[in-house]
Coordinates of C-alpha atoms in Angstrom, one line a residue:
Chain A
X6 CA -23.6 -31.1 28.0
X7 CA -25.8 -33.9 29.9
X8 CA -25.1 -36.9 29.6
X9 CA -28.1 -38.5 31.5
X10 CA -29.8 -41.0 30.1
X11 CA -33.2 -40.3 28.5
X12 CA -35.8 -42.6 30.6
X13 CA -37.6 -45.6 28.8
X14 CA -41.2 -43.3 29.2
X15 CA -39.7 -39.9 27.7
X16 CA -38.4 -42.1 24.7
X17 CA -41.7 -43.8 24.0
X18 CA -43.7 -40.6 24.4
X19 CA -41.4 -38.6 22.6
X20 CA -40.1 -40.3 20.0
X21 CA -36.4 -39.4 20.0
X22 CA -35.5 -41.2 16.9
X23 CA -32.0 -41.9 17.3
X24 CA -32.3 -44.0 20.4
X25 CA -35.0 -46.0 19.7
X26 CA -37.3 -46.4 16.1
X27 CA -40.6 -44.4 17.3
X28 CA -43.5 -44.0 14.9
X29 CA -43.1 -40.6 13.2
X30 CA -46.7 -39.7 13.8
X31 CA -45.8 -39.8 18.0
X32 CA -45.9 -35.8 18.4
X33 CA -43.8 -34.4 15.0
X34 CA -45.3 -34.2 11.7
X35 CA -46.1 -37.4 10.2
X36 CA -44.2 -37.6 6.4
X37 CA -47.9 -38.7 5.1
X38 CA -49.8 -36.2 6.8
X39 CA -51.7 -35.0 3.7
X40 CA -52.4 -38.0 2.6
X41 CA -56.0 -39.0 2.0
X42 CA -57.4 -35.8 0.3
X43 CA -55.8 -33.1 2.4
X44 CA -52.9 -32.4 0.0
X45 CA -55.6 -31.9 -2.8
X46 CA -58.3 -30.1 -0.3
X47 CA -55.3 -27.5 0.6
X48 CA -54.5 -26.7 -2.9
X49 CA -58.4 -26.3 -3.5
X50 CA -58.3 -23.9 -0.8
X51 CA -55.1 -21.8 -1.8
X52 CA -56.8 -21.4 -5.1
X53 CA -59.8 -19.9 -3.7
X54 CA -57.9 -17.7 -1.2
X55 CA -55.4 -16.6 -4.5
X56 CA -58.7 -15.5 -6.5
X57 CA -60.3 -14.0 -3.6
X58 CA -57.0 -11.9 -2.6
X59 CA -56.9 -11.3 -6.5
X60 CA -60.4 -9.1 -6.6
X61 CA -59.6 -7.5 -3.3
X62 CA -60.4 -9.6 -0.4
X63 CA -59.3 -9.1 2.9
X64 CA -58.5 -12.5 5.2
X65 CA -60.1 -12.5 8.8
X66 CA -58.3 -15.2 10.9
X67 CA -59.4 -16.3 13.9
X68 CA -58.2 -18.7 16.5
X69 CA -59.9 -18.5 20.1
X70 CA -58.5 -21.5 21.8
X71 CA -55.2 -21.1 20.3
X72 CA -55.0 -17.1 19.6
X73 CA -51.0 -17.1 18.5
X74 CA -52.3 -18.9 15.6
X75 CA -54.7 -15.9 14.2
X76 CA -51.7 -13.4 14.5
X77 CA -49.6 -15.8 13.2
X78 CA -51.6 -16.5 9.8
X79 CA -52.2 -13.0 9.8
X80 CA -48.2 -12.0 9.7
X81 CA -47.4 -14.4 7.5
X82 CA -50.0 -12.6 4.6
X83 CA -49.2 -9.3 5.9
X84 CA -45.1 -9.3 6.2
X85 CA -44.2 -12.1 3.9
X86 CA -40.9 -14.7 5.4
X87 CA -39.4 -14.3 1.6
X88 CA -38.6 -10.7 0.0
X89 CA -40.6 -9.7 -2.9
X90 CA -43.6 -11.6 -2.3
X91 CA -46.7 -9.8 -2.2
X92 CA -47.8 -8.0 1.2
X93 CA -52.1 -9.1 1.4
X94 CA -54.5 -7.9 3.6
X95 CA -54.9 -9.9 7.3
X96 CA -55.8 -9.5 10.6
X97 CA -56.8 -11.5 13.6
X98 CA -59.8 -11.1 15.3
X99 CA -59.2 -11.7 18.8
X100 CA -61.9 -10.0 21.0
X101 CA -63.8 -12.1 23.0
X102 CA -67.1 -12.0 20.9
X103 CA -65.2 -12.8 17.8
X104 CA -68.5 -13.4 15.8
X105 CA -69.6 -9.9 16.2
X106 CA -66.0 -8.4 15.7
X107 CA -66.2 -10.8 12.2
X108 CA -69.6 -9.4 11.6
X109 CA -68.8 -5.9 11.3
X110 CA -65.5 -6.5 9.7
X111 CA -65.8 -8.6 6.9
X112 CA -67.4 -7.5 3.5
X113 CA -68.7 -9.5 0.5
X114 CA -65.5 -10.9 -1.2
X115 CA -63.5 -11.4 2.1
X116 CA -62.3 -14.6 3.6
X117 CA -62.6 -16.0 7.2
X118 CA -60.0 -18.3 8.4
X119 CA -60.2 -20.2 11.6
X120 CA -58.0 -22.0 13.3
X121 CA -60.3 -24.4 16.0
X122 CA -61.9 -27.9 16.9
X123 CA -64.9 -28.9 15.4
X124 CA -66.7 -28.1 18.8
X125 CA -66.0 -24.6 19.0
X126 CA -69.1 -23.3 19.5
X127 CA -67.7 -19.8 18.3
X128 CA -66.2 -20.9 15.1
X129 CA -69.1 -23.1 14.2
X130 CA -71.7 -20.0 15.1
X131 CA -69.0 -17.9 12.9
X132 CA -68.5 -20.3 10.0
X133 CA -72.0 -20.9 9.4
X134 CA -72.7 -16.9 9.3
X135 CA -70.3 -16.5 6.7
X136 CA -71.8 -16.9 3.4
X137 CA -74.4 -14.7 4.7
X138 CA -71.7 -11.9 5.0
X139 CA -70.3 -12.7 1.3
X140 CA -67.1 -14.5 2.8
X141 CA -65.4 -17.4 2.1
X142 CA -64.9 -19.7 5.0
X143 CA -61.7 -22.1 5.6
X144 CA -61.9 -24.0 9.0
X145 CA -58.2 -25.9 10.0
X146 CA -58.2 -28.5 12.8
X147 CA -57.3 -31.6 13.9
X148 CA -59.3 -34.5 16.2
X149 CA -63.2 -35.4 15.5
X150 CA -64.2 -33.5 11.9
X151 CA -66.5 -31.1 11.8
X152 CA -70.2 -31.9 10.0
X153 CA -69.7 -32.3 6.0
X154 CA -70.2 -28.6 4.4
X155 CA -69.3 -27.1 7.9
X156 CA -67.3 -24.6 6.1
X157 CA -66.4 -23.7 2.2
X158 CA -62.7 -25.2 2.7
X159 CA -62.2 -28.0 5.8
X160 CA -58.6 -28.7 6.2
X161 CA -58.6 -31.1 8.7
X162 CA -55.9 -33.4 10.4
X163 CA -56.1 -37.0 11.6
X164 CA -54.7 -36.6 15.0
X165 CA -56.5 -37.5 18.4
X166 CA -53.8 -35.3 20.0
X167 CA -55.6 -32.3 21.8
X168 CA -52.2 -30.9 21.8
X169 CA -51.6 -31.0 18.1
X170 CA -51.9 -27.3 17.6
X171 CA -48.9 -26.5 19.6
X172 CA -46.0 -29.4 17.6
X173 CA -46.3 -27.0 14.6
X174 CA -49.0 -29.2 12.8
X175 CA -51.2 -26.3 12.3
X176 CA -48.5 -24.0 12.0
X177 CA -47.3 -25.8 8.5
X178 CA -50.7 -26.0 7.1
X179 CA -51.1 -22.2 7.1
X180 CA -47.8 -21.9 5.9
X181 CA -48.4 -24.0 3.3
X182 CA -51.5 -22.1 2.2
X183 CA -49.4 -18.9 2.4
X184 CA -47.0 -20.6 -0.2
X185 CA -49.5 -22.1 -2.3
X186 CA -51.6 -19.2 -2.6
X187 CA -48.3 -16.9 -3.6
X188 CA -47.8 -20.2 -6.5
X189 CA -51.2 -19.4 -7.5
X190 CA -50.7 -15.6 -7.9
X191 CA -47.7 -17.3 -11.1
X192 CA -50.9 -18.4 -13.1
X193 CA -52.9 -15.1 -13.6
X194 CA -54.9 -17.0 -16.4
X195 CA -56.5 -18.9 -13.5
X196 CA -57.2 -15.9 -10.9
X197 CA -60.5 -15.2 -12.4
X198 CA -63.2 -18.4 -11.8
X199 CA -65.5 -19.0 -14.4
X200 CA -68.3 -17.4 -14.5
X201 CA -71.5 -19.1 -14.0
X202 CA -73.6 -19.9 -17.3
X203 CA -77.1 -19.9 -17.0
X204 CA -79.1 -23.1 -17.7
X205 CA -82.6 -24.4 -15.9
X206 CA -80.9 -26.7 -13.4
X207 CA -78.3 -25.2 -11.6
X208 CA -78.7 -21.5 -11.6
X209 CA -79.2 -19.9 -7.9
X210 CA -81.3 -17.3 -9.5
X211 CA -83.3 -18.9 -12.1
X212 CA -83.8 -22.2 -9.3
X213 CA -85.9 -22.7 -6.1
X214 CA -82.9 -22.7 -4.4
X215 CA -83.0 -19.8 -0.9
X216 CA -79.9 -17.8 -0.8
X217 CA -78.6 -17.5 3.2
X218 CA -79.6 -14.2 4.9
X219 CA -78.5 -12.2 8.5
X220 CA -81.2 -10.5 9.9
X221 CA -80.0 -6.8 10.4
X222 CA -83.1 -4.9 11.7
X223 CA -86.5 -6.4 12.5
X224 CA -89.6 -5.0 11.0
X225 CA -91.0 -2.2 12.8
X226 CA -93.9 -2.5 11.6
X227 CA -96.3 -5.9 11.7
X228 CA -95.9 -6.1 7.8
X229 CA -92.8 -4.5 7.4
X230 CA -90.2 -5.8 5.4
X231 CA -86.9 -6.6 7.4
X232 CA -83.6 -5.4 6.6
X233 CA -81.1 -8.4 6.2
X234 CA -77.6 -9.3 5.0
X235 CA -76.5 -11.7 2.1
X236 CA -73.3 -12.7 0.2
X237 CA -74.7 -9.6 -2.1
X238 CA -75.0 -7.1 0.1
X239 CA -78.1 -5.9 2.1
X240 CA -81.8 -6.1 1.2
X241 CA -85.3 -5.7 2.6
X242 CA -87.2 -8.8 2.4
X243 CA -90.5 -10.3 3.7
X244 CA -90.4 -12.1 6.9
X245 CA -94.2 -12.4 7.8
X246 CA -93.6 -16.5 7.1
X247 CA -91.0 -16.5 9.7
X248 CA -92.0 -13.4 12.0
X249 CA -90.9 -12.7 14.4
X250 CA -87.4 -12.4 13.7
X251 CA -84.8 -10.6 15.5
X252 CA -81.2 -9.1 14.4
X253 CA -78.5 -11.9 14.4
X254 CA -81.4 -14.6 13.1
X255 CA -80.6 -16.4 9.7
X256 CA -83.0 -17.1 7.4
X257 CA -82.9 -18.3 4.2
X258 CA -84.3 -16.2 1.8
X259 CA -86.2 -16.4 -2.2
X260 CA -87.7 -13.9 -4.2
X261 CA -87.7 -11.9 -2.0
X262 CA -89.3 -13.5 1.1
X263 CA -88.0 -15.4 4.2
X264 CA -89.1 -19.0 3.6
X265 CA -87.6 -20.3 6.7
X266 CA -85.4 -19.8 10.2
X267 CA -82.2 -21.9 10.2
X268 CA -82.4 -22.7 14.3
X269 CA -78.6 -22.0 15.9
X270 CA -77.5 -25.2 15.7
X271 CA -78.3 -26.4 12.2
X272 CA -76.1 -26.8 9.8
X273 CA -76.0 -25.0 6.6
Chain B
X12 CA -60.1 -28.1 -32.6
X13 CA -59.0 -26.1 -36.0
X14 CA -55.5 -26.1 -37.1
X15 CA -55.8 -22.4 -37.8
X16 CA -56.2 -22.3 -33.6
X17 CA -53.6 -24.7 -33.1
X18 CA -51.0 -22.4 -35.2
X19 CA -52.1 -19.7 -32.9
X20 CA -52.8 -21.1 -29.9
X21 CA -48.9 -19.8 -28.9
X22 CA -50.2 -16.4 -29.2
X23 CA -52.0 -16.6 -26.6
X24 CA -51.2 -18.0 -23.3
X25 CA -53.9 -16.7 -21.5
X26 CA -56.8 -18.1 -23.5
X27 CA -54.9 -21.5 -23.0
X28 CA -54.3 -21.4 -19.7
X29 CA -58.0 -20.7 -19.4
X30 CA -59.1 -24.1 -21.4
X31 CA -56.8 -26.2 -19.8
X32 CA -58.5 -25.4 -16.7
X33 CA -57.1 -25.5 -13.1
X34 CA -56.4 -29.1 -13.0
X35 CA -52.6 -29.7 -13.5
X36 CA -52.1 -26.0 -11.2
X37 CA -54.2 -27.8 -8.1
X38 CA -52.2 -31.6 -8.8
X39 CA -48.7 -29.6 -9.1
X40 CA -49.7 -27.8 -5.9
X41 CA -50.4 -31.0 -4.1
X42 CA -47.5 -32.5 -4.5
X43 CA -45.7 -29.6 -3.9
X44 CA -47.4 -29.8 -0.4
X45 CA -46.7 -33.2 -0.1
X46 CA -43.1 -33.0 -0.4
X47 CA -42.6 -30.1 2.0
X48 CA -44.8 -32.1 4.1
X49 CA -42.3 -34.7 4.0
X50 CA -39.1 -32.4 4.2
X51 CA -40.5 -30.9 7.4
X52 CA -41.6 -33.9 8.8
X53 CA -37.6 -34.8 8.3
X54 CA -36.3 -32.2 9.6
X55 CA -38.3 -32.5 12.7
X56 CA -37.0 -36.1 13.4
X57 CA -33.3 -35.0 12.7
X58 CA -33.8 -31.8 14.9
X59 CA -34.8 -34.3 18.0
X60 CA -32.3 -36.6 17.7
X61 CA -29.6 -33.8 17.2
X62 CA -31.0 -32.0 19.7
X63 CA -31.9 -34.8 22.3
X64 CA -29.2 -34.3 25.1
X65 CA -30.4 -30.7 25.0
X66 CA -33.8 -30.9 25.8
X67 CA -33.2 -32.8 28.5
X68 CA -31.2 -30.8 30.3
X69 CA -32.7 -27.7 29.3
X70 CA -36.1 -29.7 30.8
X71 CA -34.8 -30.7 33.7
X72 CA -33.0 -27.2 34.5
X73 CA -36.2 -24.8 33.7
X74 CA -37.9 -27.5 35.8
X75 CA -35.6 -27.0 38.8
X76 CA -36.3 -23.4 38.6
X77 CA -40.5 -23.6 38.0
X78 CA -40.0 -26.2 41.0
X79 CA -38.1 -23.1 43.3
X80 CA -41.0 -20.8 42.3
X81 CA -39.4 -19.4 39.2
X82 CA -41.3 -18.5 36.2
X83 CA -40.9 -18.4 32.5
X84 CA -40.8 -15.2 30.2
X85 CA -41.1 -16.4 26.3
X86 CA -40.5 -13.8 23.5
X87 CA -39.6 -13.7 19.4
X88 CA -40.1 -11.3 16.6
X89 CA -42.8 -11.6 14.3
X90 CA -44.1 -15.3 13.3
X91 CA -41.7 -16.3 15.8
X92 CA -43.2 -14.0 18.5
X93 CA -46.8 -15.9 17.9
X94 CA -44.8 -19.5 18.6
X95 CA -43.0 -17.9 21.5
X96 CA -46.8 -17.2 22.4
X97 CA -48.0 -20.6 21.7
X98 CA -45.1 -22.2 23.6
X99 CA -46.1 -19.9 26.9
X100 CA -49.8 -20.9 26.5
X101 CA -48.8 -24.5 26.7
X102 CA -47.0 -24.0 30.1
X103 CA -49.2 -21.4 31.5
X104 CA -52.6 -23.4 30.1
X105 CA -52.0 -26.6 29.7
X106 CA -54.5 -29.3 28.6
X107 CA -52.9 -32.1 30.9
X108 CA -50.5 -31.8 33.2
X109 CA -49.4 -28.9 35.5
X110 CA -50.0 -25.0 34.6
X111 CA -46.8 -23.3 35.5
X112 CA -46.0 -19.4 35.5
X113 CA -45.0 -18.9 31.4
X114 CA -45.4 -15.1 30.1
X115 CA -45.4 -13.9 26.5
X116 CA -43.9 -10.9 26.3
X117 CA -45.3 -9.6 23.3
X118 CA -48.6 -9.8 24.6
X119 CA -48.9 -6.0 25.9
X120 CA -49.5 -3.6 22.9
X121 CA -49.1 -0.7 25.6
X122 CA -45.7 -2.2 27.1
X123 CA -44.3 -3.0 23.6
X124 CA -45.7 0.2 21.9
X125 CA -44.1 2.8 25.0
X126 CA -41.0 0.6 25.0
X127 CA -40.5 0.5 21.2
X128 CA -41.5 4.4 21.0
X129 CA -39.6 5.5 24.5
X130 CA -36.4 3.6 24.1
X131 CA -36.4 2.0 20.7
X132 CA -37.2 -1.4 19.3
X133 CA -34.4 -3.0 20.0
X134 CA -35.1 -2.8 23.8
X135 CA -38.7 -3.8 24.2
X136 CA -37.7 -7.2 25.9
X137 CA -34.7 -6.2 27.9
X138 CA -36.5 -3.6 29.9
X139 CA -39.4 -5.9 30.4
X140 CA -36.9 -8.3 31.7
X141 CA -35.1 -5.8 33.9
X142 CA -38.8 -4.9 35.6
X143 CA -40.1 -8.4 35.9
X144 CA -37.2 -10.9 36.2
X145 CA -35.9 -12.6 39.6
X146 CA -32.6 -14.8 39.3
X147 CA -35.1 -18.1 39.7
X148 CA -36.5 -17.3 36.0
X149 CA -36.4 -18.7 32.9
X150 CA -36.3 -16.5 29.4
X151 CA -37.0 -18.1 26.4
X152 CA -36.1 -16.0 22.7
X153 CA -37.3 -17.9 19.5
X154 CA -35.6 -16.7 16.1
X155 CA -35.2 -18.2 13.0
X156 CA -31.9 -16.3 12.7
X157 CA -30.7 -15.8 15.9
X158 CA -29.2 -12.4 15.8
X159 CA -32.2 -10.5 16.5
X160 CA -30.9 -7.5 18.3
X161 CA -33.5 -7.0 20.9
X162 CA -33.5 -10.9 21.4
X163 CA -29.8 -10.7 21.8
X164 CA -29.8 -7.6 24.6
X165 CA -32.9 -9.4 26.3
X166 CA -30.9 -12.6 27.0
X167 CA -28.0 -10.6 27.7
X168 CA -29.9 -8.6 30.5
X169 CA -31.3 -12.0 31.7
X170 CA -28.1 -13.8 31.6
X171 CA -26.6 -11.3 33.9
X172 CA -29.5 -11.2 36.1
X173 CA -29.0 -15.2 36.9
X174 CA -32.0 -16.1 34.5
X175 CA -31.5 -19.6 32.7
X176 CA -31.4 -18.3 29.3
X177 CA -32.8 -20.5 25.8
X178 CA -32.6 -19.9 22.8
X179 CA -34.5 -21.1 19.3
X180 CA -32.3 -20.6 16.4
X181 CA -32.4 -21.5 12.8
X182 CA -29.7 -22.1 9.7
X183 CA -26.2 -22.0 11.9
X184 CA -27.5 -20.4 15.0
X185 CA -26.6 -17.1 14.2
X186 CA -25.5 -15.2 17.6
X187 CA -27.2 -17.3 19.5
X188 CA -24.9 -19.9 19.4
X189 CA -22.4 -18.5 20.1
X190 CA -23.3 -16.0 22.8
X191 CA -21.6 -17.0 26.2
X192 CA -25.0 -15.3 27.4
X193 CA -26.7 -18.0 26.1
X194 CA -27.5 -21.0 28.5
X195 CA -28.9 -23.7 26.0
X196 CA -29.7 -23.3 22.2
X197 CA -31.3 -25.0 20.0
X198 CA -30.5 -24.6 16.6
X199 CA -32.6 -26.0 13.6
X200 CA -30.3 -26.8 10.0
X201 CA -32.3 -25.6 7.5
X202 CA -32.1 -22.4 5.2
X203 CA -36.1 -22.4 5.2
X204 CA -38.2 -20.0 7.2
X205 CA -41.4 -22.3 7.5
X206 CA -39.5 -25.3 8.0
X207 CA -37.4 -24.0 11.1
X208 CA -40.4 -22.6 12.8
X209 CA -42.7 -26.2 12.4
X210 CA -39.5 -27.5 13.9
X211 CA -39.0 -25.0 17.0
X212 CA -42.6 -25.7 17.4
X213 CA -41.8 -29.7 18.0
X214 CA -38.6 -28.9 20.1
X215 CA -41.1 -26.7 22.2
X216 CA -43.6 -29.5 22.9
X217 CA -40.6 -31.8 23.6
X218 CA -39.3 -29.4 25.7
X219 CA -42.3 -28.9 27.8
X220 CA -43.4 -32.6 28.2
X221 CA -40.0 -32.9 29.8
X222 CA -40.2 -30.3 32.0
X223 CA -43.6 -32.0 32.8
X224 CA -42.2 -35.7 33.4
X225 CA -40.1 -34.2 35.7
X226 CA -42.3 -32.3 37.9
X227 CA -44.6 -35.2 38.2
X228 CA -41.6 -37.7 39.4
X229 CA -41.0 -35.2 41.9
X230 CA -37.4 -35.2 40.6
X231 CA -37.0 -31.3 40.7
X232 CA -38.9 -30.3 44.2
X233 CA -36.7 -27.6 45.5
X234 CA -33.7 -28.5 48.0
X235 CA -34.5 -25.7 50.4
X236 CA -37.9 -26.7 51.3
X237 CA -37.3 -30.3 51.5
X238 CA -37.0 -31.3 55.4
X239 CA -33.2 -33.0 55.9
X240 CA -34.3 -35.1 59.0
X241 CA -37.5 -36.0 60.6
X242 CA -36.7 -34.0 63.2
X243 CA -37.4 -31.0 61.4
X244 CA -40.9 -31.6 60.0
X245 CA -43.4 -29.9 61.5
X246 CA -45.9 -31.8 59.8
X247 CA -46.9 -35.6 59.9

């Protein structure tokens, strides 16, 4: 075994605690990570993903700069680390278009899960797509947050470290979910969310409020209706507000018409 | 609330469970993830301080051999074959520092499917070994276990074929540890699945920030190719 001395530069970058007191939050885990909402945000989100799994959802997980991390969040749901527990449905998306792979993979009731920073340009393009496609979205990541609402589920971790994902901070927040989610599948009294009552100020269909549509076909004629996509299925709506519209636009959409475009960068 | 649906309410659970509301599930859940948080955060500091002395020389021999033109083969089963991935990707595409040659191989699907289907599972890294591997390289099994059989014959193969040979182990080390074909492991105390791999994944990053430090110092530039006199450089 060595015994060369560990230079003064390795220690402080490194934080080998028994030969000098480094900060914990240097490169490992910090014992407070979840501190500061993200303990509670992460149980929020295992609940969702138990119901979803509950009535059938399949979980998309995606990960372009760090790919490992899709197959290994996908794993972990498919071939679960303790015997007994529940196999669920997973895969990762990994082609090089993943918002189009998503797109013709996920249905209403499915969740997407990305693993990315919050200037992805992909995740952002997928995460804002997928209440159109019915799915739940959960974004992990770590550095500058993305915008509020930038996903159903934001699990985000307070490190400027660009190379966070690879000292198995990201790693132990999917694993987490994994375990809190199988917790979650103990209380079957809790699987099923309430369901919505109707009263005059909140209710999506007796409201103003537009429901978020993918444009699927185009219209082929000048006052044709267009076929789109929503978190209900598909539909043909009136677009002759926001015509022209092409196949990938979103729009959001009430009684039955396209009131306006959401332009590719706007949030949700 | 009636008495007459307090004397019942035992009866049933469900309904209960349903008035209460998911409150107490979502602040039991938090703290459960707050205390692993803390027990793998633990673990991690005890796992690089035991493990200290080993890093560095493990760093400073993979980066004798990356400095001698060697390169780096990573590989694991499973979750552990995604880290193996994630470690490769941080040699072979790093954010700072220098790229060196790092290979996952699990990466293939026709590699691993004709070896798994041709000569059986317990194979598919030793043969990719025996058709890639030079004695200046490095391969690199992760296992939470370490008595994965085609882990085991891979660093076998590559121990006889000169390759520095790591390996990631959890609970006691299983083989691994005590495998005279194993250069260097590292073994991570704990019974826990999750918590060994958030660990591997910190010795990894430890592991290549030394190899790192001492490619920069210049430390590990390869004896054959360093002139011995003056007289024998044909450059300025």
């Amino acid at each position: 075994m060595s015994t060369q001395a560990i230079p003064a530069d390795v220690q402080a970058v490194s934080g080998y605690a028994g030969l000098q007191p480094a900060p914990a939050s240097v490169a490992g885990i910090p014992p407070d990570m979840l501190d500061g909402g993200l303990a509670r945000d992460l149980s929020d989100a295992s609940l969702a993903l138990a119901r979803r799994f509950h009535a059938g959802a399949t979980m998309w997980c995606i990960a372009p700069q760090w790919e490992p991390h899709a197959h290994h969040m996908a794993v972990e749901f498919v071939h679960p680390v303790i015997v007994g527990k529940r196999a669920l449905p997973a895969f990762a998306l990994c082609a090089p278009d993943v918002v189009a792979q998503a797109r013709v993979s996920v249905r209403p009731g499915d969740i997407v899960i990305a693993v990315a920073a919050a200037d992805d340009r992909a995740v952002r393009d997928l995460m804002r797509r997928t209440p159109a496609w019915g799915g739940l979205s959960v974004w992990i990541g770590s550095g500058a947050r993305p915008a509020a609402g930038s996903a159903d589920h934001v699990l985000w971790i307070d490190d400027p470290n660009p190379l966070a994902p690879a000292t198995g901070r990201f790693v132990i927040m999917y694993h987490l979910l994994w375990e809190l989610t199988h917790v979650c599948f103990e209380h079957p009294g809790l699987l099923t969310p309430p369901v919505a009552e109707c009263n005059d100020e909140v209710c999506v269909t007796c409201s103003d409020e537009g429901r978020l549509a993918e444009v699927i076909l185009a219209p082929s004629t000048p006052f044709g209706d267009a076929l789109v996509r929503t978190e209900a299925g598909e539909e043909r709506i009136d677009v002759t507000m926001v015509a022209p519209v092409t196949p990938g636009d979103l729009v959001l959409i009430h009684a039955g018409s396209a009131l306006t475009r959401l332009d590719p960068e706007m949030g949700r | 609330m009636s008495t007459d649906t307090e004397g019942t309410g035992f009866l049933y659970p469900f309904i209960d469970a349903q008035e209460r509301g998911p409150d107490s599930l979502l602040d039991d859940l938090a703290a459960s993830a707050q205390s692993k948080v803390r027990e793998s955060s633990a673990l991690q500091r005890s796992t690089l301080t035991d493990c200290a002395d080993l890093v560095t020389q493990a760093g400073t021999r993979m980066a004798e051999r990356f400095a001698a033109g060697g390169r780096m083969y990573a590989f694991g089963n499973g979750g552990s074959s995604t880290d193996a991935a994630t470690f490769a990707a941080l040699f072979a595409q790093p954010l700072t520092g220098r790229p060196l040659p790092a290979i996952n191989l699990a990466a293939d699907q026709a590699v691993l499917t004709a070896l798994g289907n041709d000569v059986g599972f317990e194979l598919v890294f030793s043969r990719q070994i025996i058709a890639h591997s030079s004695n200046r390289d490095i391969a690199v099994a992760m296992s939470t276990s370490g008595s994965s059989a085609d882990l085991m014959n891979a660093l076998g193969e590559a121990s006889r074929r000169g390759l520095l040979t790591i390996g990631f182990a959890g609970y006691d080390g299983g083989q691994m540890a005590d495998a005279s074909e194993v250069d260097i492991c590292f073994v991570v105390k704990s019974q826990s699945i999750h918590r060994i791999q958030e660990s591997q994944a910190l010795l990894g990053y430890e592991l290549w920030s030394t190899v790192q430090r001492h490619l920069s110092s210049g430390e590990s530039a390869p004896t054959p190719a360093r002139p011995t006199s003056p007289s024998q450089r044909d450059t300025p």
